[in-house]
Coordinates of C-alpha atoms in Angstrom, one line a residue:
M1 CA -133.3 70.4 -182.4
V2 CA -133.6 72.1 -179.3
A3 CA -132.7 71.3 -175.7
R4 CA -134.1 73.7 -173.1
H5 CA -134.3 74.0 -169.3
T6 CA -137.5 74.1 -167.5
G7 CA -136.6 74.4 -163.9
E8 CA -134.3 71.6 -163.2
D9 CA -135.7 69.5 -166.3
V10 CA -134.1 69.3 -169.7
V11 CA -136.6 69.3 -172.8
V12 CA -135.5 68.0 -176.0
D13 CA -137.7 68.5 -178.9
G14 CA -137.7 70.0 -182.5
G15 CA -138.0 73.4 -181.3
R16 CA -140.1 76.3 -182.7
G17 CA -138.6 76.2 -186.1
E18 CA -139.8 72.7 -186.7
L19 CA -143.4 73.9 -185.7
V20 CA -143.1 76.8 -188.2
L21 CA -141.8 74.4 -190.9
F22 CA -144.9 72.1 -190.2
W23 CA -147.7 74.8 -190.1
A24 CA -146.3 77.2 -192.7
G25 CA -143.8 75.4 -194.8
F26 CA -146.1 72.3 -195.7
P27 CA -149.2 74.3 -196.5
L28 CA -147.1 76.7 -198.8
L29 CA -145.5 73.8 -200.3
G30 CA -148.7 72.0 -200.9
A31 CA -150.3 75.0 -202.4
G32 CA -147.2 75.4 -204.8
L33 CA -147.6 71.8 -205.8
G34 CA -151.3 72.1 -206.3
A35 CA -150.8 75.1 -208.7
G36 CA -148.0 73.2 -210.6
L37 CA -150.2 70.2 -211.1
T38 CA -153.0 72.5 -212.3
T39 CA -150.7 73.7 -214.9
L40 CA -150.1 70.1 -216.0
S41 CA -153.7 69.0 -215.6
G42 CA -154.3 68.6 -219.3
W43 CA -151.3 66.2 -219.7
I44 CA -152.1 64.3 -216.4
A45 CA -155.8 63.9 -217.4
G46 CA -154.4 61.7 -220.3
L47 CA -152.4 59.3 -217.9
P48 CA -154.9 56.6 -217.3
W49 CA -152.7 55.3 -214.3
F50 CA -152.5 58.6 -212.4
P51 CA -155.0 59.0 -209.7
F52 CA -157.9 61.6 -209.4
Q53 CA -158.4 61.6 -213.2
G54 CA -161.8 63.2 -212.9
L55 CA -160.4 66.2 -210.8
F56 CA -157.8 66.9 -213.4
E57 CA -160.1 66.8 -216.3
L58 CA -162.2 69.2 -214.4
L59 CA -159.3 71.6 -213.8
D60 CA -158.2 71.3 -217.4
R61 CA -161.7 72.4 -218.6
W62 CA -162.1 75.2 -216.2
P63 CA -160.7 78.7 -216.9
D64 CA -157.4 79.6 -215.2
E65 CA -158.9 82.0 -212.9
R66 CA -161.1 79.3 -211.4
A67 CA -158.8 76.3 -211.9
Y68 CA -155.6 77.6 -210.3
P69 CA -157.4 78.9 -206.8
I70 CA -159.0 75.5 -206.6
G71 CA -155.8 73.5 -207.4
A72 CA -153.8 75.6 -204.9
G73 CA -156.4 75.4 -202.3
L74 CA -156.5 71.6 -202.6
G75 CA -152.7 71.5 -202.3
L76 CA -152.8 73.8 -199.2
L77 CA -155.3 71.5 -197.5
G78 CA -153.2 68.6 -198.1
G79 CA -150.2 70.4 -196.8
L80 CA -152.3 71.1 -193.6
A81 CA -153.3 67.6 -193.2
L82 CA -149.5 66.4 -193.6
A83 CA -148.7 69.1 -190.9
V84 CA -151.4 67.5 -188.5
V85 CA -149.7 64.2 -188.9
A86 CA -146.4 65.4 -188.5
V87 CA -147.1 67.4 -185.2
R88 CA -149.0 64.4 -183.8
D89 CA -145.9 62.2 -184.4
R90 CA -143.5 64.7 -182.8
L91 CA -141.6 63.3 -179.8
T92 CA -140.8 65.6 -176.7
V93 CA -138.4 64.1 -174.1
T94 CA -138.4 65.8 -170.8
V95 CA -135.6 64.6 -168.7
G96 CA -135.6 65.1 -164.9
H97 CA -133.3 63.8 -161.9
H98 CA -135.9 61.0 -161.2
T99 CA -138.1 60.7 -164.2
V100 CA -138.2 61.1 -167.9
R101 CA -141.2 61.9 -169.7
L102 CA -141.9 60.8 -173.3
H103 CA -144.6 62.8 -174.9
R104 CA -146.3 62.4 -178.2
D105 CA -149.7 62.8 -179.9
G106 CA -151.1 64.4 -176.7
H107 CA -150.0 61.4 -174.6
G108 CA -147.2 61.2 -172.2
R109 CA -145.7 58.2 -170.2
D110 CA -143.1 58.6 -167.3
V111 CA -140.2 56.3 -166.6
A112 CA -138.6 56.3 -163.2
R113 CA -134.7 56.6 -163.1
A114 CA -134.6 53.7 -160.6
D115 CA -136.0 51.4 -163.3
V116 CA -133.5 52.3 -166.0
A117 CA -130.2 50.6 -166.5
G118 CA -129.4 52.0 -169.9
V119 CA -130.3 54.6 -172.4
F120 CA -129.3 54.8 -176.1
V121 CA -130.3 55.7 -179.6
D122 CA -130.9 52.7 -181.9
G123 CA -131.1 53.9 -185.6
A124 CA -134.2 56.1 -185.4
A125 CA -135.5 55.1 -182.0
L126 CA -134.8 56.2 -178.3
V127 CA -134.6 53.2 -176.1
L128 CA -134.7 52.8 -172.4
L129 CA -133.5 49.6 -170.8
D130 CA -134.5 48.0 -167.5
T131 CA -132.3 46.5 -165.0
A132 CA -133.2 42.8 -166.4
G133 CA -132.2 43.7 -170.0
G134 CA -135.6 44.4 -171.4
E135 CA -136.9 47.4 -172.9
L136 CA -139.0 50.0 -171.0
A137 CA -139.5 52.1 -174.0
R138 CA -138.6 52.3 -177.6
E139 CA -139.8 55.6 -179.2
K140 CA -139.3 56.4 -182.8
S141 CA -137.4 59.7 -182.8
D142 CA -135.6 62.1 -185.2
L143 CA -134.1 64.2 -182.3
D144 CA -130.6 64.8 -182.4
T145 CA -128.5 62.1 -180.7
E146 CA -126.0 64.5 -179.0
R147 CA -128.8 66.7 -177.6
L148 CA -130.4 63.5 -176.1
R149 CA -127.1 62.4 -174.6
E150 CA -126.3 65.8 -173.1
A151 CA -129.9 65.9 -171.5
F152 CA -129.5 62.5 -170.1
T153 CA -126.0 62.7 -168.7
R154 CA -126.6 66.1 -167.4
Q155 CA -129.2 64.6 -165.3
G156 CA -127.2 61.6 -164.2
W157 CA -128.9 58.9 -166.4
P158 CA -126.9 55.8 -167.6
W159 CA -126.3 56.7 -171.2
T160 CA -124.6 53.8 -172.8
G161 CA -124.3 55.2 -176.2
Q162 CA -125.2 51.9 -178.0
D163 CA -127.3 48.7 -177.2
P164 CA -125.2 46.6 -174.9
H165 CA -127.1 43.5 -176.1
R166 CA -126.7 44.1 -179.8
D167 CA -124.8 41.0 -180.4
A168 CA -127.5 38.8 -178.8
Y169 CA -130.1 39.8 -181.5
R170 CA -131.0 36.9 -184.1
R171 CA -132.7 37.2 -187.6
W172 CA -136.4 36.1 -187.1
V173 CA -137.7 33.2 -189.2
E174 CA -140.8 31.1 -188.7
G175 CA -140.4 28.1 -186.6
L176 CA -137.4 28.8 -184.5
P177 CA -137.3 26.5 -181.5
D178 CA -135.8 28.9 -179.0
L179 CA -138.7 31.2 -178.7
P180 CA -141.2 31.1 -175.9
P181 CA -144.6 29.6 -176.3
G182 CA -146.8 32.0 -178.4
A183 CA -143.8 34.2 -179.4
D184 CA -143.6 32.9 -183.0
A185 CA -147.3 33.7 -183.7
L186 CA -147.0 37.2 -182.4
L187 CA -143.7 37.6 -184.7
R188 CA -145.7 36.5 -187.6
A189 CA -148.5 38.8 -187.0
R190 CA -146.0 41.6 -186.3
Q191 CA -144.3 40.8 -189.6
R192 CA -147.6 41.3 -191.4
A193 CA -148.2 44.6 -189.7
L194 CA -144.6 45.7 -190.5
D195 CA -145.1 44.7 -194.1
G196 CA -148.4 46.5 -194.3
G197 CA -147.3 49.8 -192.6
H198 CA -149.6 49.4 -189.7
D199 CA -147.6 51.2 -187.2
A200 CA -150.1 51.1 -184.2
E201 CA -150.4 47.3 -184.5
T202 CA -146.7 46.9 -184.8
R203 CA -146.3 48.8 -181.6
E204 CA -148.9 46.8 -179.8
L205 CA -147.5 43.5 -180.8
H206 CA -144.0 44.7 -179.8
G207 CA -145.5 45.1 -176.2
E208 CA -147.1 41.7 -176.3
L209 CA -143.6 40.2 -177.2
A210 CA -142.1 42.1 -174.3
R211 CA -144.5 40.7 -171.9
L212 CA -143.1 37.1 -173.0
G213 CA -139.6 38.2 -172.4
V214 CA -138.8 38.9 -176.2
V215 CA -137.2 42.2 -177.4
V216 CA -137.6 42.9 -181.0
R217 CA -135.8 45.5 -183.2
D218 CA -136.3 46.3 -186.8
E219 CA -134.0 46.8 -189.7
G220 CA -136.3 48.0 -192.5
K221 CA -138.8 45.3 -192.8
R222 CA -136.8 42.7 -191.1
Q223 CA -137.2 41.6 -187.5
Y224 CA -134.5 40.8 -185.2
W225 CA -135.2 39.4 -181.6
R226 CA -133.3 38.4 -178.4
L227 CA -134.6 37.0 -175.2
V228 CA -134.4 39.1 -172.0
P229 CA -131.5 38.1 -169.9
G230 CA -133.2 38.4 -166.6
P231 CA -136.7 37.1 -165.7
P232 CA -139.5 38.4 -168.1
P233 CA -141.4 41.5 -166.9
R234 CA -144.6 40.7 -165.0

């Protein structure tokens, strides 16, 4: 993980080494895996539960000088596809004195320092709290916590180290009486999205709940919620 200075801003990201791993390491690993599977293609073709049976049957019938380049090439393409996904999911945090920019997948959002009452890392997420106790941002991140702490504190942001409202969270089960109208239905829909691995829908429903004054955090596939202490955001 790297923290670097751009003018007065501090940028925290995975650094060039991470990009080299994605664009070179993943394709090379994929090519090696493809070649290894080609070696085992005869055995794999006899496993009825293994996917792509037709491909492995073809690789087993073809001569080695044809089968190995094709198997390695397919693995390389798979590694490149994985690299594209990894790069798109890569978070870059640019911390200035007055704003922080959260950039991922070609899109960025700016959060003003005046709106932020606390910054911390919750598991695998960078969280920014507003002055009412709601969340301004919750971004999945594998960035080093100490690097983030140094960047935010260097620029005078209120780094809290942990969630000051952690004890207020409750495990969600259907039919709880204390939720605002409509929140239970959104949490049911979000649970289905969470179970199905639909990340975009999960994030969208997280935002819908925030508009009702409900903050949600996940532990595995379990949802925990709390109400915003102050008035819900408009």
